[in-house]
Short mmCIF file of N, CA and C in Angstrom, two decimals:
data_model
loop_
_atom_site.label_atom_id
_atom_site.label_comp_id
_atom_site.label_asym_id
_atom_site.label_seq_id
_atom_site.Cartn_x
_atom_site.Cartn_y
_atom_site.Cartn_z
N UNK A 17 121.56 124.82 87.16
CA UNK A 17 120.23 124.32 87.49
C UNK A 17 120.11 122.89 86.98
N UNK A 18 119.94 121.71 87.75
CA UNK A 18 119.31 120.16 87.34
C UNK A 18 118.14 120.41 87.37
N UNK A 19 117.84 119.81 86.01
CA UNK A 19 116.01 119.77 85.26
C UNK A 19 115.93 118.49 85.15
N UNK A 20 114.63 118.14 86.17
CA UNK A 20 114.65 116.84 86.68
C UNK A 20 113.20 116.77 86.34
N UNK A 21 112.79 116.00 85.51
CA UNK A 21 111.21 114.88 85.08
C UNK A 21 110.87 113.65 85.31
N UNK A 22 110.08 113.38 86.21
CA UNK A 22 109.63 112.52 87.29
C UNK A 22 108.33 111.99 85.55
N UNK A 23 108.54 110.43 85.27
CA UNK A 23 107.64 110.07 83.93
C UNK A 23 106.82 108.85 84.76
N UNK A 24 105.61 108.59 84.89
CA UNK A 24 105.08 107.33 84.89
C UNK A 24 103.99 107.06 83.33
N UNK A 25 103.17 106.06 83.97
CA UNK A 25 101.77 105.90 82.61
C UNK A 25 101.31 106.91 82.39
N UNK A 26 100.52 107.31 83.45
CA UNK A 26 99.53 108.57 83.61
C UNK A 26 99.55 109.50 84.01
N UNK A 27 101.06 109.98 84.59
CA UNK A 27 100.73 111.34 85.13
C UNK A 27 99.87 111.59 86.24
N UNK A 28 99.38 110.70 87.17
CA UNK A 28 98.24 111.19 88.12
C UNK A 28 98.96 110.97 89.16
N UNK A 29 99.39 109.33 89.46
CA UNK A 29 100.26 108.94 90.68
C UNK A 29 101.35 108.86 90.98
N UNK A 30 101.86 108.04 90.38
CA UNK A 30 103.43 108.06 90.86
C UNK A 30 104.85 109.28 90.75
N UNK A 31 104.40 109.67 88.93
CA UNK A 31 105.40 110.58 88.94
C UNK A 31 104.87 111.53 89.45
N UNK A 32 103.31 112.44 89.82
CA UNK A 32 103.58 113.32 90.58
C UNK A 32 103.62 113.71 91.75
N UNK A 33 103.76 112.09 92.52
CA UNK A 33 104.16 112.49 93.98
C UNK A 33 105.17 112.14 94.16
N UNK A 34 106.23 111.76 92.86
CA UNK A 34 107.49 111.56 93.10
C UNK A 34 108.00 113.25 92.83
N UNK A 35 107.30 114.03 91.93
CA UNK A 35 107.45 115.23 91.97
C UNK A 35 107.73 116.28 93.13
N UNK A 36 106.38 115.91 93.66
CA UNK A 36 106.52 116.65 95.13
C UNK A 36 107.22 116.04 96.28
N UNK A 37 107.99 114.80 96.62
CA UNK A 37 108.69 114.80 97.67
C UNK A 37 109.66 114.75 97.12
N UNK A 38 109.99 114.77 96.11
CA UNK A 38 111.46 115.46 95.91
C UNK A 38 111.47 116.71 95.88
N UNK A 39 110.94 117.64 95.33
CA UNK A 39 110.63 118.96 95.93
C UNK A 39 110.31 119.58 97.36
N UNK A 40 109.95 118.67 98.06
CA UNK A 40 110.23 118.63 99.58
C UNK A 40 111.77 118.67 100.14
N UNK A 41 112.09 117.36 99.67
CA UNK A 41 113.35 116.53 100.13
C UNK A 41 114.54 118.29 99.38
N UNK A 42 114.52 118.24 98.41
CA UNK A 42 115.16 119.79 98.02
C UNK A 42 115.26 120.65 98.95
N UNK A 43 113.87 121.33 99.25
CA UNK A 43 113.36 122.55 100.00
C UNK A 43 114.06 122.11 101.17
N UNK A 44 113.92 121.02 102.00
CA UNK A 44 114.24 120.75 103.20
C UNK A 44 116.11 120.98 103.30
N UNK A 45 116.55 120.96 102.12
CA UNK A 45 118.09 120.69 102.44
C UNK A 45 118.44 122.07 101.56
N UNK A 46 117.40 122.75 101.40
CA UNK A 46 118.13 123.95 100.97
C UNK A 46 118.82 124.37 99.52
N UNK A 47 118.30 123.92 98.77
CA UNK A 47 118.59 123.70 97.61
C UNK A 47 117.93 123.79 96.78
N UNK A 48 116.53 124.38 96.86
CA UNK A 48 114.99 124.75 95.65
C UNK A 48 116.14 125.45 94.42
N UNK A 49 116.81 126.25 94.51
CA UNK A 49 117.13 127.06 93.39
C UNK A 49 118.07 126.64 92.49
N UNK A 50 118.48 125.23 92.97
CA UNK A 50 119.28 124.57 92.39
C UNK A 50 118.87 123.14 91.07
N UNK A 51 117.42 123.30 91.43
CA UNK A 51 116.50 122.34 90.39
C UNK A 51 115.73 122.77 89.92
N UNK A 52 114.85 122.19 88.82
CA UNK A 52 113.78 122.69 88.29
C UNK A 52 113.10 121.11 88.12
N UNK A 53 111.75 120.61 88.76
CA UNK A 53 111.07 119.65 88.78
C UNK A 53 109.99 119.48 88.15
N UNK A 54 109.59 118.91 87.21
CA UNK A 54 108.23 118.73 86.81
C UNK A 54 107.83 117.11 86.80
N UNK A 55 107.08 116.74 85.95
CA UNK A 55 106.85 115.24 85.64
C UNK A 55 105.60 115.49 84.55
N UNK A 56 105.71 113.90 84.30
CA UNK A 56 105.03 113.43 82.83
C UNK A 56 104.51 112.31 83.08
N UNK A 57 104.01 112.10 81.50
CA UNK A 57 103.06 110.69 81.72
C UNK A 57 103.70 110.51 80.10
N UNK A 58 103.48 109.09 79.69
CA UNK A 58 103.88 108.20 78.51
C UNK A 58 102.77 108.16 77.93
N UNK A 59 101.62 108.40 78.23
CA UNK A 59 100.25 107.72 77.56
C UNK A 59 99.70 109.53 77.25
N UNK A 60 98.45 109.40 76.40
CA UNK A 60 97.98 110.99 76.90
C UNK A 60 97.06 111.01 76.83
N UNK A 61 96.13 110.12 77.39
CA UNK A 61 94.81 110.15 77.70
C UNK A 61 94.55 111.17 79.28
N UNK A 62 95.03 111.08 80.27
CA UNK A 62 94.57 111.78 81.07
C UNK A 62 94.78 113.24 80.68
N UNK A 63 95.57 113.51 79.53
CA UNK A 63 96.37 114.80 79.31
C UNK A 63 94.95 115.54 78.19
N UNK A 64 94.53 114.35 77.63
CA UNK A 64 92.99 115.01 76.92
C UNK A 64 92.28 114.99 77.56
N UNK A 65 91.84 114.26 78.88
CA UNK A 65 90.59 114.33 80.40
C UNK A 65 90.90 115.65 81.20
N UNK A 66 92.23 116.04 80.84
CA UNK A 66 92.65 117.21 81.82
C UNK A 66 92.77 116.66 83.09
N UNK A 67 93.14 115.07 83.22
CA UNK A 67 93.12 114.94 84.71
C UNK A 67 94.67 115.19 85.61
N UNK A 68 93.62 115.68 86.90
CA UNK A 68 94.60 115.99 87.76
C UNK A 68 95.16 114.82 88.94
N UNK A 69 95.60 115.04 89.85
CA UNK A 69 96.34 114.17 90.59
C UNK A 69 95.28 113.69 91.16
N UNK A 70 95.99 112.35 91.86
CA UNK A 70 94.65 111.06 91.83
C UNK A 70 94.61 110.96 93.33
N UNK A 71 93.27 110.78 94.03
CA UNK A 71 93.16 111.00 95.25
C UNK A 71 93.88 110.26 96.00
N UNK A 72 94.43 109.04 96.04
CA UNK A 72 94.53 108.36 96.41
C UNK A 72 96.48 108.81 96.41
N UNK A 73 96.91 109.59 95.76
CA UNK A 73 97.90 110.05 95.83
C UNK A 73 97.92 111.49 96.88
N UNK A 74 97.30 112.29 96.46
CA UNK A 74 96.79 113.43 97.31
C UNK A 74 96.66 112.79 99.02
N UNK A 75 95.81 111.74 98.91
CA UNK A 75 95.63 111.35 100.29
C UNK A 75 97.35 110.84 100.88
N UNK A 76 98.03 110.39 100.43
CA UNK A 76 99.40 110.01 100.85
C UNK A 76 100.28 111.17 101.27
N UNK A 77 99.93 112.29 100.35
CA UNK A 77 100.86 113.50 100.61
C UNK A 77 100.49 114.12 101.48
N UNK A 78 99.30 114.48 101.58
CA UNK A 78 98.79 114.90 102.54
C UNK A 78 98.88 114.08 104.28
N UNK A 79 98.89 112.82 104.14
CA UNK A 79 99.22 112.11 105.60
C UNK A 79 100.65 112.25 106.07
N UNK A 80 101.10 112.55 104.80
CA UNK A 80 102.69 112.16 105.13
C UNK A 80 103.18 114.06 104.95
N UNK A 81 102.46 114.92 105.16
CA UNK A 81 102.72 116.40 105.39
C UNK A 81 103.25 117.03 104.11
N UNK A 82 103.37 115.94 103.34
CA UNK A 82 104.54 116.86 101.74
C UNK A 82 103.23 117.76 101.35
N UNK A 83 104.01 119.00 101.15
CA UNK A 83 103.08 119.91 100.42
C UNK A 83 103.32 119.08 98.62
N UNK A 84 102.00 119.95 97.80
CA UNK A 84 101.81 119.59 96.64
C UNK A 84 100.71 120.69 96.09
N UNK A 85 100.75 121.18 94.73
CA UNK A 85 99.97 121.72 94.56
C UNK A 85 99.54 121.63 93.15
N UNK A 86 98.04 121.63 92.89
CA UNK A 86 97.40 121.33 91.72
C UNK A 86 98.22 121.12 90.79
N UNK A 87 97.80 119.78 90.17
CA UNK A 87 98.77 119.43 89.05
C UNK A 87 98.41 118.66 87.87
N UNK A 88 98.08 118.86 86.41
CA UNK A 88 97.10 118.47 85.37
C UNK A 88 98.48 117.39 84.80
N UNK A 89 97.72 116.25 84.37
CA UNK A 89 98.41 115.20 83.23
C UNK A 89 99.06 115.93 82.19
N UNK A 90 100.74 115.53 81.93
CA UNK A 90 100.75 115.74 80.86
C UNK A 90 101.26 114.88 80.22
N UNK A 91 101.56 114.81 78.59
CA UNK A 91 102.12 113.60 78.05
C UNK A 91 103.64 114.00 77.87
N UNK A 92 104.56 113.47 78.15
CA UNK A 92 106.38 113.78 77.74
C UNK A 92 106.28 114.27 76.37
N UNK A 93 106.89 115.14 75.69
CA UNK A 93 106.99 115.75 74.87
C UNK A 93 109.05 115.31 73.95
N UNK A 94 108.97 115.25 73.10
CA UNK A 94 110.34 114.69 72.32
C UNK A 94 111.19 115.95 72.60
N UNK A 95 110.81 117.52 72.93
CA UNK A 95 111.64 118.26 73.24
C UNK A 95 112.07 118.23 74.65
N UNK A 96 111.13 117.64 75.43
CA UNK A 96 111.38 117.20 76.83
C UNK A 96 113.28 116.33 77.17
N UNK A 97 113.23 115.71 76.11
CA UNK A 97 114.22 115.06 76.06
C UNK A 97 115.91 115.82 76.26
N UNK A 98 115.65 116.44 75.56
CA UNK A 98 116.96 118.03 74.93
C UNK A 98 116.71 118.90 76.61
N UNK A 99 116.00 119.17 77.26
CA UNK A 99 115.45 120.33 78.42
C UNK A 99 116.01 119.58 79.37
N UNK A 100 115.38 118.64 80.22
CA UNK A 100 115.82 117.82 80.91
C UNK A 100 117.01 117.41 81.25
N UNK A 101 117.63 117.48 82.36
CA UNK A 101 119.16 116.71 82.37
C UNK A 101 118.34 115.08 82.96
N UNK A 102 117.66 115.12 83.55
CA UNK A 102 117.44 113.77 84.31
C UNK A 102 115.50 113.23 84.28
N UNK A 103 115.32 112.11 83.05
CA UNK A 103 113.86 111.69 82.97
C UNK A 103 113.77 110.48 84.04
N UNK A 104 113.31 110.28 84.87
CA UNK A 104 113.34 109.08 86.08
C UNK A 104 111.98 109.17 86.02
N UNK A 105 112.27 107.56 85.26
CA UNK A 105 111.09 106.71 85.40
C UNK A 105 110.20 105.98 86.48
N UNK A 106 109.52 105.50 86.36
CA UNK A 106 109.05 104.54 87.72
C UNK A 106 109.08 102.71 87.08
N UNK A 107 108.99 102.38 85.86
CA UNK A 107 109.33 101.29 85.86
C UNK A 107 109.41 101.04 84.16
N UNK A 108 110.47 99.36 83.81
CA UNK A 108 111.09 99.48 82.74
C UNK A 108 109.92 99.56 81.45
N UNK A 109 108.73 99.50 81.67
CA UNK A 109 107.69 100.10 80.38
C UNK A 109 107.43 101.91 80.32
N UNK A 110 107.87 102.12 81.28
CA UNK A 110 108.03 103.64 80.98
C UNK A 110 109.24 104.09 80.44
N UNK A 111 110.24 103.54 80.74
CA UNK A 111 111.10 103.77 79.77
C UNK A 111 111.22 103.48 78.38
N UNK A 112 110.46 101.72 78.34
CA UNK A 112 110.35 101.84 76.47
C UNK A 112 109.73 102.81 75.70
N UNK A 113 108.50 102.85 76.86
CA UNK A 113 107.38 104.27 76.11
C UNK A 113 107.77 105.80 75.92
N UNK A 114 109.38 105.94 76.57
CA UNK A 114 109.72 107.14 76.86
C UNK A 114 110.64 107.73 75.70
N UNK A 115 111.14 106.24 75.17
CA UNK A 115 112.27 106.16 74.29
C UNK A 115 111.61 106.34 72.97
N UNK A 116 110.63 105.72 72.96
CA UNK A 116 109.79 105.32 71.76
C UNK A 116 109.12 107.22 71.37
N UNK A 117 109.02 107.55 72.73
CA UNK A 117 108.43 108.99 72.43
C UNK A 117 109.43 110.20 71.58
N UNK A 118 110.38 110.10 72.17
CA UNK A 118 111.73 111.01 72.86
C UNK A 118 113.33 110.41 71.90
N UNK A 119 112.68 109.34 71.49
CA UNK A 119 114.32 108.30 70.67
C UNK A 119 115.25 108.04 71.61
N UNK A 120 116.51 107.72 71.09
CA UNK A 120 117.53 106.62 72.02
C UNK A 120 117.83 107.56 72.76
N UNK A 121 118.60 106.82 73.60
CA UNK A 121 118.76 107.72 75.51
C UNK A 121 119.90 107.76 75.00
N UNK A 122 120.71 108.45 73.84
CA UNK A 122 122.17 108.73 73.29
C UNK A 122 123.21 109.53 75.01
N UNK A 123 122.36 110.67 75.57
CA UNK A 123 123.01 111.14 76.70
C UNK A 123 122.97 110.75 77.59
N UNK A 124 122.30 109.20 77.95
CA UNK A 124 121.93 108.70 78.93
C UNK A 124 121.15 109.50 80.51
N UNK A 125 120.57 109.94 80.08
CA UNK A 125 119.61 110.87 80.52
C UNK A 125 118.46 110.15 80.99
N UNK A 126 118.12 108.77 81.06
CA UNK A 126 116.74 108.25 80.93
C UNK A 126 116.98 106.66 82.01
N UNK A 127 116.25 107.43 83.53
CA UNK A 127 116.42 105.67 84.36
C UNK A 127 115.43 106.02 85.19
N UNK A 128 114.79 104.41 85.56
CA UNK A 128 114.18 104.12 86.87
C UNK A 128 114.44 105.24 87.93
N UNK A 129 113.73 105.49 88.90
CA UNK A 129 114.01 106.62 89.92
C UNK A 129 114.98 105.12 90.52
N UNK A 130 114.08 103.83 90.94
CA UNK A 130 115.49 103.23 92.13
C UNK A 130 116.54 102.12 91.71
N UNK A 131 116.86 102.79 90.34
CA UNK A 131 118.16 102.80 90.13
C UNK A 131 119.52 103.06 90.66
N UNK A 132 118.90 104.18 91.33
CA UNK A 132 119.66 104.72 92.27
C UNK A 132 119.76 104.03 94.01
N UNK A 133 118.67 103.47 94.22
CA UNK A 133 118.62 102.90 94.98
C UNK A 133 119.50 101.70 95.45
N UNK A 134 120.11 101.11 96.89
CA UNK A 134 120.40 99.97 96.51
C UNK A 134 119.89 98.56 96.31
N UNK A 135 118.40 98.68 96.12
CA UNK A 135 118.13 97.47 95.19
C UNK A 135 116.98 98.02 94.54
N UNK A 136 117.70 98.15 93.15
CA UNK A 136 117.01 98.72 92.35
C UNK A 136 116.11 97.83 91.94
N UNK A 137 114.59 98.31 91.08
CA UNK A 137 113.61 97.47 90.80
C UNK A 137 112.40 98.86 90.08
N UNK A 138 111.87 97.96 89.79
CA UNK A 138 110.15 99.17 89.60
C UNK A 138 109.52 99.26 90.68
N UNK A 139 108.91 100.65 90.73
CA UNK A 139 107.62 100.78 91.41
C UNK A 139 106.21 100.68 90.69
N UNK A 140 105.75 99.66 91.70
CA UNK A 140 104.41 99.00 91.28
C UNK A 140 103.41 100.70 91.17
N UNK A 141 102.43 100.31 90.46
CA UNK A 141 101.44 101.33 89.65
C UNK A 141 100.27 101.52 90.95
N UNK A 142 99.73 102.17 91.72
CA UNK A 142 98.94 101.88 92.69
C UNK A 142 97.09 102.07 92.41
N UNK A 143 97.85 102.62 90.90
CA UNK A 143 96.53 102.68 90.17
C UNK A 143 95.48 101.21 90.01
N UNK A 144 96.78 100.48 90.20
CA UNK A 144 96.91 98.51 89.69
C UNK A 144 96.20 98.28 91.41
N UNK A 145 97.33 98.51 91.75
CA UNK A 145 97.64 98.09 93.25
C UNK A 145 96.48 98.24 94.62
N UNK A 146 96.30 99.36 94.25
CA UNK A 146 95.67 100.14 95.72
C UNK A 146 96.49 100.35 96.65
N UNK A 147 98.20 100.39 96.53
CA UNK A 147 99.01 100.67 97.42
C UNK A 147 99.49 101.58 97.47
N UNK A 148 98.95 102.61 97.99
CA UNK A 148 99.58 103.84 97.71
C UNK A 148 100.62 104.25 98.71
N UNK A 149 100.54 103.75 99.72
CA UNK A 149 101.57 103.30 101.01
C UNK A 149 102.62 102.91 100.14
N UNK A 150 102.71 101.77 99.63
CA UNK A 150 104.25 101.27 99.28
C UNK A 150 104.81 101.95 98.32
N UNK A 151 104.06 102.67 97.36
CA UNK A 151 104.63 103.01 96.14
C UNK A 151 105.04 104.68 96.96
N UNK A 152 104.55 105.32 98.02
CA UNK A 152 105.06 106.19 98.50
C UNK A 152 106.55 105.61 99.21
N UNK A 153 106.61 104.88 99.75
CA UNK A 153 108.09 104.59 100.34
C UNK A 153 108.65 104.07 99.29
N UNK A 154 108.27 103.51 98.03
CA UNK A 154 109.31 103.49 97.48
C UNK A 154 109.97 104.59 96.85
N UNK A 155 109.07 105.61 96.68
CA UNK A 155 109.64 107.09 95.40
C UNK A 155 110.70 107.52 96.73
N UNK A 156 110.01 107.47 98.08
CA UNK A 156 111.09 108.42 99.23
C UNK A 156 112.42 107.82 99.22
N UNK A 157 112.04 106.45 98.97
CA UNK A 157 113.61 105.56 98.70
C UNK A 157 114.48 105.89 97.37
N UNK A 158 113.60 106.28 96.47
CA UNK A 158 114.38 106.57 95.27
C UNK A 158 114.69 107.78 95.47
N UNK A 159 114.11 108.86 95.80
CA UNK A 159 114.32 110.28 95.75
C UNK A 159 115.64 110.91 96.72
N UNK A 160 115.85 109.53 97.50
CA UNK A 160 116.71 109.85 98.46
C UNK A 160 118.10 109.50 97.89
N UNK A 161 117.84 108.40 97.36
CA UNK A 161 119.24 107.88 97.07
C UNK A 161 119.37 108.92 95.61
N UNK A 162 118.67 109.29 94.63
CA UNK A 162 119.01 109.88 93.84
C UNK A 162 119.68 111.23 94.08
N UNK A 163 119.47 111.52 94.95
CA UNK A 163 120.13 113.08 95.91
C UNK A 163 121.12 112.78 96.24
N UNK A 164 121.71 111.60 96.97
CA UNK A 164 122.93 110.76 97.30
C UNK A 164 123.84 110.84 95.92
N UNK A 165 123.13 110.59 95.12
CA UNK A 165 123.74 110.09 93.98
C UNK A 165 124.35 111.54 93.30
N UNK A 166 123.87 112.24 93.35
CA UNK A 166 124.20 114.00 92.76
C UNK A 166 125.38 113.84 93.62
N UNK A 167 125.09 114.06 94.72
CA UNK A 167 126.61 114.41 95.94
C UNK A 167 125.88 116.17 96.54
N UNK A 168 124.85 116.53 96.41
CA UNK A 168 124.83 117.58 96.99
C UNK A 168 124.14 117.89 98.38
#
């Protein structure tokens, strides 16, 4: 089983609709039983609001057909680190904040989702942005090539 944690700021947007279309992108190729997916947030304020996924994310998944289902903030946890084979970030302050949580990436366990990509970079925050369009093609770009990248 690959135990895969999708980390942004907050937990509302990015990592958990990077959650669910990779859990799509899985399901679709036949392979659900072969992962275990969750995601996180670096900060833990939404994780004391109890907030859940952010409309503006919901509205993307929903246009673009990915199922998704109710999903509360949480903050990455330092045992998260040890569980996990793969923490994919969305950009390089989530990783300091991840490291800082969790300590050094000794197993190298800890990258950008489009790292994997071929031109790797961050995905912008749409919380910032209002782009929830781009930051969706970019996770499908990362989620894709990171599947590439397994070989399965």
């Amino acid at each position: 089983m690959i135990k895969v944690l999708f980390v942004c700021l907050g937990n509302i947007c990015r990592s958990p609709m990077a959650q669910f279309v990779f859990k799509q992108m899985v399901e679709d190729r036949g392979l659900s039983d072969q992962f275990e997916i969750d995601s996180a947030a670096t900060e833990g304020y939404n994780e004391m609001c109890h907030a859940g996924i952010h409309y503006g994310t919901r509205d993307i998944l929903t246009a673009m057909q990915v199922p998704f289902e109710e999903h509360y903030s949480r903050r990455i946890r330092p045992r998260d680190y040890a569980y996990y084979d793969y923490i994919l970030a969305m950009d390089d302050s989530n990783i300091e904040y991840i490291q800082s949580i969790v300590g050094v990436d000794t197993d190298n366990k800890i990258h950008r989702l489009l790292d994997f990509a071929n031109k790797p970079r961050n995905i912008k925050d749409p919380w910032y942005t209002g782009n929830f369009d781009e930051t969706y093609w970019d996770i499908v770009e990362g989620c894709d090539a990171f599947l590439k990248y397994l070989k399965l």
